[in-house]
Amino acid sequence: MAKGYSRKEIKEQLIGVQEKRAVLIEGTTDQQAFEILLRRFVADWDRRWVLAQVGGKKSVVEILRQESGWLGLVDRDEWDEAVIMQWQAELPNLMVLPRFCLENYLIDPAELWQAIPLARQASLVGGEATFRATIENQLPDYRRHGALWKVVTPLWSGLRALGFKEALASAKSVTTAQDDSEIRRILGEWDALLDPDRIFVDFQTRLAAAEAAPPDAQFAHWLHGKVFWKNVVNPTLNATLGQMEEGERRKKILRKLPQPADLQPVFDRLI
């Protein structure tokens, strides 16, 4: 991910003497996508706001802690409702994307079909049914991947919270290295977190929930949008509609996509 703007750079380079506030976005492609959507669906947003990519979720959170009048939008990723509520209780100016990530607005074939010009729709063999089936046939593999992602990704932050690896392997752990009982205690905490039976049961539970969800919910919440876009949707569009540079394809879809109803609460914060 490209280095983003710092708080100081946003104030000096993007805002300057203007009476504007900042909306913080994680990455460059997120900023490009969100700017297109704002220009389409939020009138005169740029008279009140500047949009700044800051290099990741951690940076969004750190800056929002210092700027209560600014807003930040981060991907939902693996966060569940309990985690989101916890963060928003601490940072009311933090908004969480309704879907897994911004690319999840580019992968639902029912929405994509509406972004295809009518003349091109009419030229596609099999029409909408075949187009949708081509993408939906990939759901089983990527549901499993998405469910596993949601289970495994929090393990890293959990390990970090338990002191991995610095508690036992850092310049400050010399004293700990002399205490066998403390070493065993710390290793036991790490081992308990990484219990394979518990993790696999969690994976099976998540996968069952994903499989029970209707297709639109699967595309919104249970697939890693960036991966599904890159591996499935963009190649399918190239094969169906003709080759196009990936970044240009993204922009073209976003300019034609129906207004996503689940983004309205985000748009409302900017009015």
PDB file of C-alpha atoms in Angstrom:
ATOM      1  CA  MET A   1       0.000   0.000   0.000  1.00  0.00           C
ATOM      2  CA  ALA A   2       1.372   3.414  -0.968  1.00  0.00           C
ATOM      3  CA  LYS A   3       2.435   5.810   1.753  1.00  0.00           C
ATOM      4  CA  GLY A   4      -0.473   8.025   2.622  1.00  0.00           C
ATOM      5  CA  TYR A   5      -0.830  11.610   3.721  1.00  0.00           C
ATOM      6  CA  SER A   6       0.133  12.482   7.275  1.00  0.00           C
ATOM      7  CA  ARG A   7      -2.123  14.627   9.452  1.00  0.00           C
ATOM      8  CA  LYS A   8       0.242  17.574   8.920  1.00  0.00           C
ATOM      9  CA  GLU A   9       0.270  17.101   5.140  1.00  0.00           C
ATOM     10  CA  ILE A  10      -3.525  16.969   5.013  1.00  0.00           C
ATOM     11  CA  LYS A  11      -3.755  20.249   6.884  1.00  0.00           C
ATOM     12  CA  GLU A  12      -1.022  22.007   4.905  1.00  0.00           C
ATOM     13  CA  GLN A  13      -1.370  20.531   1.410  1.00  0.00           C
ATOM     14  CA  LEU A  14      -5.020  19.521   1.054  1.00  0.00           C
ATOM     15  CA  ILE A  15      -6.923  21.901   3.332  1.00  0.00           C
ATOM     16  CA  GLY A  16      -4.669  24.943   3.640  1.00  0.00           C
ATOM     17  CA  VAL A  17      -6.722  28.078   4.262  1.00  0.00           C
ATOM     18  CA  GLN A  18      -9.987  26.468   3.123  1.00  0.00           C
ATOM     19  CA  GLU A  19     -12.775  25.910   5.620  1.00  0.00           C
ATOM     20  CA  LYS A  20     -12.936  22.208   4.949  1.00  0.00           C
ATOM     21  CA  ARG A  21     -12.642  18.979   6.889  1.00  0.00           C
ATOM     22  CA  ALA A  22     -11.036  15.730   5.864  1.00  0.00           C
ATOM     23  CA  VAL A  23     -12.461  12.321   5.061  1.00  0.00           C
ATOM     24  CA  LEU A  24      -9.745   9.729   5.595  1.00  0.00           C
ATOM     25  CA  ILE A  25      -9.566   6.659   3.351  1.00  0.00           C
ATOM     26  CA  GLU A  26      -7.209   3.702   3.700  1.00  0.00           C
ATOM     27  CA  GLY A  27      -5.553   3.413   0.273  1.00  0.00           C
ATOM     28  CA  THR A  28      -5.114   5.001  -3.143  1.00  0.00           C
ATOM     29  CA  THR A  29      -7.536   2.724  -5.016  1.00  0.00           C
ATOM     30  CA  ASP A  30     -10.092   3.217  -2.224  1.00  0.00           C
ATOM     31  CA  GLN A  31      -9.764   6.978  -2.617  1.00  0.00           C
ATOM     32  CA  GLN A  32     -10.215   6.818  -6.393  1.00  0.00           C
ATOM     33  CA  ALA A  33     -13.306   4.641  -6.062  1.00  0.00           C
ATOM     34  CA  PHE A  34     -14.898   6.654  -3.272  1.00  0.00           C
ATOM     35  CA  GLU A  35     -14.278   9.943  -5.054  1.00  0.00           C
ATOM     36  CA  ILE A  36     -16.191   8.677  -8.098  1.00  0.00           C
ATOM     37  CA  LEU A  37     -19.105   7.621  -5.888  1.00  0.00           C
ATOM     38  CA  LEU A  38     -19.126  10.944  -4.031  1.00  0.00           C
ATOM     39  CA  ARG A  39     -19.180  12.919  -7.268  1.00  0.00           C
ATOM     40  CA  ARG A  40     -22.175  10.877  -8.413  1.00  0.00           C
ATOM     41  CA  PHE A  41     -24.224  10.704  -5.231  1.00  0.00           C
ATOM     42  CA  VAL A  42     -23.262  13.564  -2.845  1.00  0.00           C
ATOM     43  CA  ALA A  43     -23.871  17.013  -4.300  1.00  0.00           C
ATOM     44  CA  ASP A  44     -21.104  19.568  -3.756  1.00  0.00           C
ATOM     45  CA  TRP A  45     -19.262  17.289  -1.326  1.00  0.00           C
ATOM     46  CA  ASP A  46     -15.920  18.856  -2.262  1.00  0.00           C
ATOM     47  CA  ARG A  47     -17.065  22.278  -1.073  1.00  0.00           C
ATOM     48  CA  ARG A  48     -17.032  20.920   2.476  1.00  0.00           C
ATOM     49  CA  TRP A  49     -14.521  18.067   2.456  1.00  0.00           C
ATOM     50  CA  VAL A  50     -11.180  16.905   1.184  1.00  0.00           C
ATOM     51  CA  LEU A  51     -10.518  13.216   0.597  1.00  0.00           C
ATOM     52  CA  ALA A  52      -7.192  11.840   1.813  1.00  0.00           C
ATOM     53  CA  GLN A  53      -5.736   8.344   1.695  1.00  0.00           C
ATOM     54  CA  VAL A  54      -3.534   7.787   4.727  1.00  0.00           C
ATOM     55  CA  GLY A  55      -2.011   4.360   4.088  1.00  0.00           C
ATOM     56  CA  GLY A  56      -4.144   1.950   6.099  1.00  0.00           C
ATOM     57  CA  LYS A  57      -6.691   1.352   8.829  1.00  0.00           C
ATOM     58  CA  LYS A  58      -4.216   1.977  11.645  1.00  0.00           C
ATOM     59  CA  SER A  59      -3.376   5.427  10.285  1.00  0.00           C
ATOM     60  CA  VAL A  60      -7.069   6.306   9.891  1.00  0.00           C
ATOM     61  CA  VAL A  61      -7.683   5.458  13.540  1.00  0.00           C
ATOM     62  CA  GLU A  62      -4.597   7.307  14.807  1.00  0.00           C
ATOM     63  CA  ILE A  63      -5.492  10.519  12.988  1.00  0.00           C
ATOM     64  CA  LEU A  64      -9.167  10.401  13.986  1.00  0.00           C
ATOM     65  CA  ARG A  65      -8.096  10.254  17.626  1.00  0.00           C
ATOM     66  CA  GLN A  66      -6.517  13.676  17.129  1.00  0.00           C
ATOM     67  CA  GLU A  67      -9.147  15.183  14.815  1.00  0.00           C
ATOM     68  CA  SER A  68     -12.654  14.709  16.178  1.00  0.00           C
ATOM     69  CA  GLY A  69     -14.127  16.915  13.437  1.00  0.00           C
ATOM     70  CA  TRP A  70     -12.783  14.736  10.635  1.00  0.00           C
ATOM     71  CA  LEU A  71     -14.325  11.497   9.385  1.00  0.00           C
ATOM     72  CA  GLY A  72     -12.690   8.225   8.445  1.00  0.00           C
ATOM     73  CA  LEU A  73     -13.950   5.288   6.374  1.00  0.00           C
ATOM     74  CA  VAL A  74     -12.334   1.871   6.760  1.00  0.00           C
ATOM     75  CA  ASP A  75     -13.005  -1.545   5.273  1.00  0.00           C
ATOM     76  CA  ARG A  76     -15.102  -3.899   7.355  1.00  0.00           C
ATOM     77  CA  ASP A  77     -12.766  -6.836   6.609  1.00  0.00           C
ATOM     78  CA  GLU A  78     -13.028  -9.427   9.382  1.00  0.00           C
ATOM     79  CA  TRP A  79     -14.596  -7.080  11.951  1.00  0.00           C
ATOM     80  CA  ASP A  80     -17.883  -8.339  13.374  1.00  0.00           C
ATOM     81  CA  GLU A  81     -20.616  -6.130  14.836  1.00  0.00           C
ATOM     82  CA  ALA A  82     -19.208  -6.324  18.372  1.00  0.00           C
ATOM     83  CA  VAL A  83     -15.801  -5.075  17.219  1.00  0.00           C
ATOM     84  CA  ILE A  84     -17.374  -2.325  15.122  1.00  0.00           C
ATOM     85  CA  MET A  85     -19.500  -1.121  18.043  1.00  0.00           C
ATOM     86  CA  GLN A  86     -16.429  -1.071  20.269  1.00  0.00           C
ATOM     87  CA  TRP A  87     -14.464   1.057  17.821  1.00  0.00           C
ATOM     88  CA  GLN A  88     -17.313   3.448  17.118  1.00  0.00           C
ATOM     89  CA  ALA A  89     -17.963   3.930  20.821  1.00  0.00           C
ATOM     90  CA  GLU A  90     -14.365   5.108  21.099  1.00  0.00           C
ATOM     91  CA  LEU A  91     -14.358   7.025  17.795  1.00  0.00           C
ATOM     92  CA  PRO A  92     -17.805   8.295  16.725  1.00  0.00           C
ATOM     93  CA  ASN A  93     -16.131   9.843  13.668  1.00  0.00           C
ATOM     94  CA  LEU A  94     -15.067   6.395  12.407  1.00  0.00           C
ATOM     95  CA  MET A  95     -17.282   4.940   9.674  1.00  0.00           C
ATOM     96  CA  VAL A  96     -17.063   1.284   8.686  1.00  0.00           C
ATOM     97  CA  LEU A  97     -17.826   0.215   5.151  1.00  0.00           C
ATOM     98  CA  PRO A  98     -21.051  -1.843   5.040  1.00  0.00           C
ATOM     99  CA  ARG A  99     -19.354  -4.492   2.867  1.00  0.00           C
ATOM    100  CA  PHE A 100     -16.112  -6.417   3.316  1.00  0.00           C
ATOM    101  CA  CYS A 101     -14.124  -3.867   1.278  1.00  0.00           C
ATOM    102  CA  LEU A 102     -14.751  -1.391  -1.527  1.00  0.00           C
ATOM    103  CA  GLU A 103     -14.151  -4.029  -4.187  1.00  0.00           C
ATOM    104  CA  ASN A 104     -17.264  -5.811  -2.917  1.00  0.00           C
ATOM    105  CA  TYR A 105     -19.183  -3.098  -4.774  1.00  0.00           C
ATOM    106  CA  LEU A 106     -17.614  -4.371  -8.001  1.00  0.00           C
ATOM    107  CA  ILE A 107     -18.312  -8.106  -7.813  1.00  0.00           C
ATOM    108  CA  ASP A 108     -22.056  -8.760  -7.502  1.00  0.00           C
ATOM    109  CA  PRO A 109     -23.184  -9.835 -11.002  1.00  0.00           C
ATOM    110  CA  ALA A 110     -26.708  -8.536 -10.402  1.00  0.00           C
ATOM    111  CA  GLU A 111     -25.282  -5.054  -9.831  1.00  0.00           C
ATOM    112  CA  LEU A 112     -22.608  -5.387 -12.516  1.00  0.00           C
ATOM    113  CA  TRP A 113     -25.198  -6.279 -15.136  1.00  0.00           C
ATOM    114  CA  GLN A 114     -26.895  -2.924 -14.588  1.00  0.00           C
ATOM    115  CA  ALA A 115     -23.577  -1.151 -15.207  1.00  0.00           C
ATOM    116  CA  ILE A 116     -23.208  -2.768 -18.657  1.00  0.00           C
ATOM    117  CA  PRO A 117     -24.615  -0.612 -21.503  1.00  0.00           C
ATOM    118  CA  LEU A 118     -27.842  -1.959 -22.999  1.00  0.00           C
ATOM    119  CA  ALA A 119     -26.268  -2.477 -26.419  1.00  0.00           C
ATOM    120  CA  ARG A 120     -23.549  -4.644 -24.891  1.00  0.00           C
ATOM    121  CA  GLN A 121     -26.088  -6.557 -22.804  1.00  0.00           C
ATOM    122  CA  ALA A 122     -28.012  -7.416 -25.948  1.00  0.00           C
ATOM    123  CA  SER A 123     -24.863  -8.731 -27.637  1.00  0.00           C
ATOM    124  CA  LEU A 124     -23.913 -11.177 -24.871  1.00  0.00           C
ATOM    125  CA  VAL A 125     -24.768 -14.802 -25.623  1.00  0.00           C
ATOM    126  CA  GLY A 126     -27.097 -16.145 -22.932  1.00  0.00           C
ATOM    127  CA  GLY A 127     -27.783 -12.675 -21.580  1.00  0.00           C
ATOM    128  CA  GLU A 128     -27.923 -11.881 -17.885  1.00  0.00           C
ATOM    129  CA  ALA A 129     -28.543 -15.468 -16.760  1.00  0.00           C
ATOM    130  CA  THR A 130     -25.340 -16.747 -18.344  1.00  0.00           C
ATOM    131  CA  PHE A 131     -23.343 -13.715 -17.171  1.00  0.00           C
ATOM    132  CA  ARG A 132     -24.499 -14.169 -13.588  1.00  0.00           C
ATOM    133  CA  ALA A 133     -23.970 -17.938 -13.629  1.00  0.00           C
ATOM    134  CA  THR A 134     -20.383 -17.531 -14.852  1.00  0.00           C
ATOM    135  CA  ILE A 135     -19.533 -15.488 -11.758  1.00  0.00           C
ATOM    136  CA  GLU A 136     -21.819 -17.226  -9.254  1.00  0.00           C
ATOM    137  CA  ASN A 137     -20.322 -20.614 -10.122  1.00  0.00           C
ATOM    138  CA  GLN A 138     -17.142 -19.461  -8.371  1.00  0.00           C
ATOM    139  CA  LEU A 139     -18.949 -18.759  -5.078  1.00  0.00           C
ATOM    140  CA  PRO A 140     -18.244 -22.087  -3.284  1.00  0.00           C
ATOM    141  CA  ASP A 141     -14.445 -21.795  -3.465  1.00  0.00           C
ATOM    142  CA  TYR A 142     -14.389 -18.144  -2.477  1.00  0.00           C
ATOM    143  CA  ARG A 143     -16.950 -18.553   0.325  1.00  0.00           C
ATOM    144  CA  ARG A 144     -14.527 -20.978   1.962  1.00  0.00           C
ATOM    145  CA  HIS A 145     -11.658 -18.566   1.415  1.00  0.00           C
ATOM    146  CA  GLY A 146     -13.659 -15.659   2.862  1.00  0.00           C
ATOM    147  CA  ALA A 147     -14.835 -17.597   5.914  1.00  0.00           C
ATOM    148  CA  LEU A 148     -11.301 -18.777   6.619  1.00  0.00           C
ATOM    149  CA  TRP A 149      -9.964 -15.239   6.196  1.00  0.00           C
ATOM    150  CA  LYS A 150     -12.412 -13.952   8.808  1.00  0.00           C
ATOM    151  CA  VAL A 151     -11.313 -16.643  11.261  1.00  0.00           C
ATOM    152  CA  VAL A 152      -7.559 -16.512  10.762  1.00  0.00           C
ATOM    153  CA  THR A 153      -6.892 -12.784  10.356  1.00  0.00           C
ATOM    154  CA  PRO A 154      -7.819 -11.818  13.961  1.00  0.00           C
ATOM    155  CA  LEU A 155      -5.318 -14.390  15.258  1.00  0.00           C
ATOM    156  CA  TRP A 156      -2.451 -12.097  14.377  1.00  0.00           C
ATOM    157  CA  SER A 157      -3.834  -9.144  16.357  1.00  0.00           C
ATOM    158  CA  GLY A 158      -4.641 -11.583  19.161  1.00  0.00           C
ATOM    159  CA  LEU A 159      -1.051 -12.801  19.243  1.00  0.00           C
ATOM    160  CA  ARG A 160       0.223  -9.236  19.230  1.00  0.00           C
ATOM    161  CA  ALA A 161      -2.015  -8.428  22.189  1.00  0.00           C
ATOM    162  CA  LEU A 162      -0.423 -11.376  24.009  1.00  0.00           C
ATOM    163  CA  GLY A 163       3.048 -10.016  23.387  1.00  0.00           C
ATOM    164  CA  PHE A 164       4.067 -12.052  20.350  1.00  0.00           C
ATOM    165  CA  LYS A 165       6.951 -12.097  19.758  1.00  0.00           C
ATOM    166  CA  GLU A 166       8.454  -9.318  21.850  1.00  0.00           C
ATOM    167  CA  ALA A 167       7.503 -10.870  25.191  1.00  0.00           C
ATOM    168  CA  LEU A 168      10.118 -13.574  24.596  1.00  0.00           C
ATOM    169  CA  ALA A 169      12.297 -12.318  21.764  1.00  0.00           C
ATOM    170  CA  SER A 170      13.180  -8.649  22.027  1.00  0.00           C
ATOM    171  CA  ALA A 171      15.903  -6.482  23.506  1.00  0.00           C
ATOM    172  CA  LYS A 172      13.718  -6.085  26.605  1.00  0.00           C
ATOM    173  CA  SER A 173      13.061  -9.782  27.190  1.00  0.00           C
ATOM    174  CA  VAL A 174      16.437 -10.652  28.749  1.00  0.00           C
ATOM    175  CA  THR A 175      14.919 -10.857  32.244  1.00  0.00           C
ATOM    176  CA  THR A 176      12.014 -12.998  31.044  1.00  0.00           C
ATOM    177  CA  ALA A 177      14.469 -15.359  29.383  1.00  0.00           C
ATOM    178  CA  GLN A 178      15.802 -16.287  32.844  1.00  0.00           C
ATOM    179  CA  ASP A 179      12.392 -17.413  34.170  1.00  0.00           C
ATOM    180  CA  ASP A 180      11.265 -20.839  32.927  1.00  0.00           C
ATOM    181  CA  SER A 181       7.846 -20.577  34.503  1.00  0.00           C
ATOM    182  CA  GLU A 182       7.161 -17.213  32.855  1.00  0.00           C
ATOM    183  CA  ILE A 183       8.343 -18.557  29.493  1.00  0.00           C
ATOM    184  CA  ARG A 184       5.959 -21.497  29.819  1.00  0.00           C
ATOM    185  CA  ARG A 185       3.088 -19.218  30.850  1.00  0.00           C
ATOM    186  CA  ILE A 186       3.529 -16.986  27.810  1.00  0.00           C
ATOM    187  CA  LEU A 187       3.896 -19.932  25.453  1.00  0.00           C
ATOM    188  CA  GLY A 188       0.736 -21.407  26.962  1.00  0.00           C
ATOM    189  CA  GLU A 189      -1.216 -18.239  26.184  1.00  0.00           C
ATOM    190  CA  TRP A 190      -0.040 -18.321  22.575  1.00  0.00           C
ATOM    191  CA  ASP A 191      -0.856 -22.003  22.313  1.00  0.00           C
ATOM    192  CA  ALA A 192      -4.368 -21.511  23.703  1.00  0.00           C
ATOM    193  CA  LEU A 193      -5.074 -18.791  21.146  1.00  0.00           C
ATOM    194  CA  LEU A 194      -3.868 -21.006  18.296  1.00  0.00           C
ATOM    195  CA  ASP A 195      -5.831 -24.080  19.348  1.00  0.00           C
ATOM    196  CA  PRO A 196      -6.419 -25.811  15.971  1.00  0.00           C
ATOM    197  CA  ASP A 197      -9.621 -27.620  17.021  1.00  0.00           C
ATOM    198  CA  ARG A 198     -11.268 -24.405  18.198  1.00  0.00           C
ATOM    199  CA  ILE A 199     -10.149 -22.503  15.109  1.00  0.00           C
ATOM    200  CA  PHE A 200     -11.456 -25.185  12.752  1.00  0.00           C
ATOM    201  CA  VAL A 201     -14.833 -25.280  14.524  1.00  0.00           C
ATOM    202  CA  ASP A 202     -14.997 -21.493  14.190  1.00  0.00           C
ATOM    203  CA  PHE A 203     -14.216 -21.847  10.489  1.00  0.00           C
ATOM    204  CA  GLN A 204     -16.988 -24.437  10.040  1.00  0.00           C
ATOM    205  CA  THR A 205     -19.458 -22.172  11.865  1.00  0.00           C
ATOM    206  CA  ARG A 206     -18.571 -19.189   9.692  1.00  0.00           C
ATOM    207  CA  LEU A 207     -18.722 -21.268   6.534  1.00  0.00           C
ATOM    208  CA  ALA A 208     -22.190 -22.557   7.424  1.00  0.00           C
ATOM    209  CA  ALA A 209     -23.359 -18.965   7.918  1.00  0.00           C
ATOM    210  CA  ALA A 210     -21.860 -17.978   4.554  1.00  0.00           C
ATOM    211  CA  GLU A 211     -23.508 -20.884   2.759  1.00  0.00           C
ATOM    212  CA  ALA A 212     -26.892 -20.051   4.304  1.00  0.00           C
ATOM    213  CA  ALA A 213     -26.737 -16.408   3.194  1.00  0.00           C
ATOM    214  CA  PRO A 214     -28.455 -15.342  -0.049  1.00  0.00           C
ATOM    215  CA  PRO A 215     -26.105 -14.605  -2.971  1.00  0.00           C
ATOM    216  CA  ASP A 216     -26.232 -10.813  -2.591  1.00  0.00           C
ATOM    217  CA  ALA A 217     -25.165 -11.124   1.056  1.00  0.00           C
ATOM    218  CA  GLN A 218     -22.390 -13.529   0.091  1.00  0.00           C
ATOM    219  CA  PHE A 219     -21.035 -11.045  -2.445  1.00  0.00           C
ATOM    220  CA  ALA A 220     -21.288  -8.219   0.093  1.00  0.00           C
ATOM    221  CA  HIS A 221     -19.978  -9.853   3.258  1.00  0.00           C
ATOM    222  CA  TRP A 222     -18.520 -13.311   2.751  1.00  0.00           C
ATOM    223  CA  LEU A 223     -16.072 -12.859  -0.115  1.00  0.00           C
ATOM    224  CA  HIS A 224     -12.777 -11.011   0.038  1.00  0.00           C
ATOM    225  CA  GLY A 225     -13.703  -8.488  -2.628  1.00  0.00           C
ATOM    226  CA  LYS A 226     -10.166  -7.626  -3.716  1.00  0.00           C
ATOM    227  CA  VAL A 227      -9.325 -11.289  -4.297  1.00  0.00           C
ATOM    228  CA  PHE A 228     -12.624 -12.140  -6.026  1.00  0.00           C
ATOM    229  CA  TRP A 229     -12.392  -9.081  -8.263  1.00  0.00           C
ATOM    230  CA  LYS A 230      -8.837  -9.875  -9.320  1.00  0.00           C
ATOM    231  CA  ASN A 231      -9.243 -13.646  -9.773  1.00  0.00           C
ATOM    232  CA  VAL A 232     -12.807 -13.932 -11.054  1.00  0.00           C
ATOM    233  CA  VAL A 233     -14.696 -10.787 -11.969  1.00  0.00           C
ATOM    234  CA  ASN A 234     -12.107  -8.786 -13.874  1.00  0.00           C
ATOM    235  CA  PRO A 235     -11.039 -11.803 -16.007  1.00  0.00           C
ATOM    236  CA  THR A 236     -14.709 -12.607 -16.665  1.00  0.00           C
ATOM    237  CA  LEU A 237     -15.383  -9.046 -17.798  1.00  0.00           C
ATOM    238  CA  ASN A 238     -12.327  -9.113 -20.038  1.00  0.00           C
ATOM    239  CA  ALA A 239     -13.486 -12.379 -21.607  1.00  0.00           C
ATOM    240  CA  THR A 240     -17.079 -11.142 -21.940  1.00  0.00           C
ATOM    241  CA  LEU A 241     -16.702  -7.490 -22.888  1.00  0.00           C
ATOM    242  CA  GLY A 242     -13.172  -7.320 -24.281  1.00  0.00           C
ATOM    243  CA  GLN A 243      -9.804  -6.510 -22.752  1.00  0.00           C
ATOM    244  CA  MET A 244      -9.429  -3.338 -20.687  1.00  0.00           C
ATOM    245  CA  GLU A 245      -6.820  -2.098 -18.237  1.00  0.00           C
ATOM    246  CA  GLU A 246      -7.917  -3.067 -14.732  1.00  0.00           C
ATOM    247  CA  GLY A 247      -7.904   0.405 -13.231  1.00  0.00           C
ATOM    248  CA  GLU A 248      -9.914   1.808 -16.126  1.00  0.00           C
ATOM    249  CA  ARG A 249     -12.396  -1.063 -15.830  1.00  0.00           C
ATOM    250  CA  ARG A 250     -12.936  -0.266 -12.135  1.00  0.00           C
ATOM    251  CA  LYS A 251     -13.594   3.384 -12.880  1.00  0.00           C
ATOM    252  CA  LYS A 252     -15.980   2.585 -15.733  1.00  0.00           C
ATOM    253  CA  ILE A 253     -18.067   0.288 -13.536  1.00  0.00           C
ATOM    254  CA  LEU A 254     -18.174   2.769 -10.657  1.00  0.00           C
ATOM    255  CA  ARG A 255     -19.400   5.494 -13.024  1.00  0.00           C
ATOM    256  CA  LYS A 256     -22.329   3.313 -14.149  1.00  0.00           C
ATOM    257  CA  LEU A 257     -23.088   1.286 -11.015  1.00  0.00           C
ATOM    258  CA  PRO A 258     -26.574   1.774  -9.509  1.00  0.00           C
ATOM    259  CA  GLN A 259     -26.481   3.778  -6.296  1.00  0.00           C
ATOM    260  CA  PRO A 260     -25.625   1.315  -3.497  1.00  0.00           C
ATOM    261  CA  ALA A 261     -28.378   1.676  -0.905  1.00  0.00           C
ATOM    262  CA  ASP A 262     -26.132   0.464   1.906  1.00  0.00           C
ATOM    263  CA  LEU A 263     -23.748   3.392   1.373  1.00  0.00           C
ATOM    264  CA  GLN A 264     -26.441   5.985   2.019  1.00  0.00           C
ATOM    265  CA  PRO A 265     -25.636   6.318   5.757  1.00  0.00           C
ATOM    266  CA  VAL A 266     -22.023   7.077   4.787  1.00  0.00           C
ATOM    267  CA  PHE A 267     -23.137   9.643   2.217  1.00  0.00           C
ATOM    268  CA  ASP A 268     -25.480  11.231   4.767  1.00  0.00           C
ATOM    269  CA  ARG A 269     -22.534  11.983   7.075  1.00  0.00           C
ATOM    270  CA  LEU A 270     -21.014  14.137   4.313  1.00  0.00           C
ATOM    271  CA  ILE A 271     -24.073  16.219   3.489  1.00  0.00           C
TER     272      ILE A 271
END
